[in-house]
């Protein structure tokens, strides 16, 4: 990984966290997957919303903040917007997972990728 890519991923993650916090997403976790062989990306950013409406709002806020901060960068792919129980936003090196709590518990992404390095983000709300 080049130094430039590292800075870009860190900036992207910072903007993603800002978008999540704008709509009061909870249980924010950054998973560093770079040292895991055959990982699908470098980082996962996970968070919870309390309802379909909040999950959708978090997704919109993340996409707006990233687009404005990163020069109109759009995600490579977005899934799950129709039912808004689990929305995945794929920025290639960083993938955002926005869950309703029960869906996050059911799929247990943290357990599946247990070899990752975890960083939990404290929120003040």
mmCIF file of C-alpha atoms in Angstrom, residues 17 20-29 45-51 54-55 58 97-101 104 110 120-125:
data_model
loop_
_atom_site.group_PDB
_atom_site.id
_atom_site.type_symbol
_atom_site.label_atom_id
_atom_site.label_comp_id
_atom_site.label_asym_id
_atom_site.label_seq_id
_atom_site.Cartn_x
_atom_site.Cartn_y
_atom_site.Cartn_z
ATOM 1 C CA UNK A 17 -17.500 8.838 10.563
ATOM 2 C CA UNK A 20 -22.550 8.750 10.608
ATOM 3 C CA UNK A 21 -22.298 11.171 13.522
ATOM 4 C CA UNK A 22 -24.416 13.814 11.742
ATOM 5 C CA UNK A 23 -27.394 11.470 12.004
ATOM 6 C CA UNK A 24 -26.426 10.009 15.394
ATOM 7 C CA UNK A 25 -25.455 6.528 14.245
ATOM 8 C CA UNK A 26 -24.346 4.328 17.149
ATOM 9 C CA UNK A 27 -21.856 1.530 17.874
ATOM 10 C CA UNK A 28 -19.344 2.787 15.303
ATOM 11 C CA UNK A 29 -16.514 0.322 14.681
ATOM 12 C CA UNK A 45 -16.769 0.807 8.963
ATOM 13 C CA UNK A 46 -19.825 -0.493 10.831
ATOM 14 C CA UNK A 47 -22.573 1.355 12.677
ATOM 15 C CA UNK A 48 -26.149 0.979 13.850
ATOM 16 C CA UNK A 49 -29.313 2.918 13.175
ATOM 17 C CA UNK A 50 -32.429 2.442 15.279
ATOM 18 C CA UNK A 51 -34.919 2.195 12.383
ATOM 19 C CA UNK A 54 -32.357 6.301 10.471
ATOM 20 C CA UNK A 55 -30.385 3.673 8.522
ATOM 21 C CA UNK A 58 -27.109 7.651 7.822
ATOM 22 C CA UNK A 97 -22.065 -1.333 6.744
ATOM 23 C CA UNK A 98 -25.065 0.452 8.269
ATOM 24 C CA UNK A 99 -27.241 -1.939 10.254
ATOM 25 C CA UNK A 100 -30.319 -2.091 12.358
ATOM 26 C CA UNK A 101 -29.080 -3.615 15.640
ATOM 27 C CA UNK A 104 -25.933 -6.631 12.869
ATOM 28 C CA UNK A 110 -17.171 -8.758 13.646
ATOM 29 C CA UNK A 120 -14.519 1.452 18.481
ATOM 30 C CA UNK A 121 -15.444 5.124 18.092
ATOM 31 C CA UNK A 122 -16.910 6.871 21.118
ATOM 32 C CA UNK A 123 -19.876 9.149 20.446
ATOM 33 C CA UNK A 124 -21.087 11.967 22.682
ATOM 34 C CA UNK A 125 -24.828 11.558 22.227
#
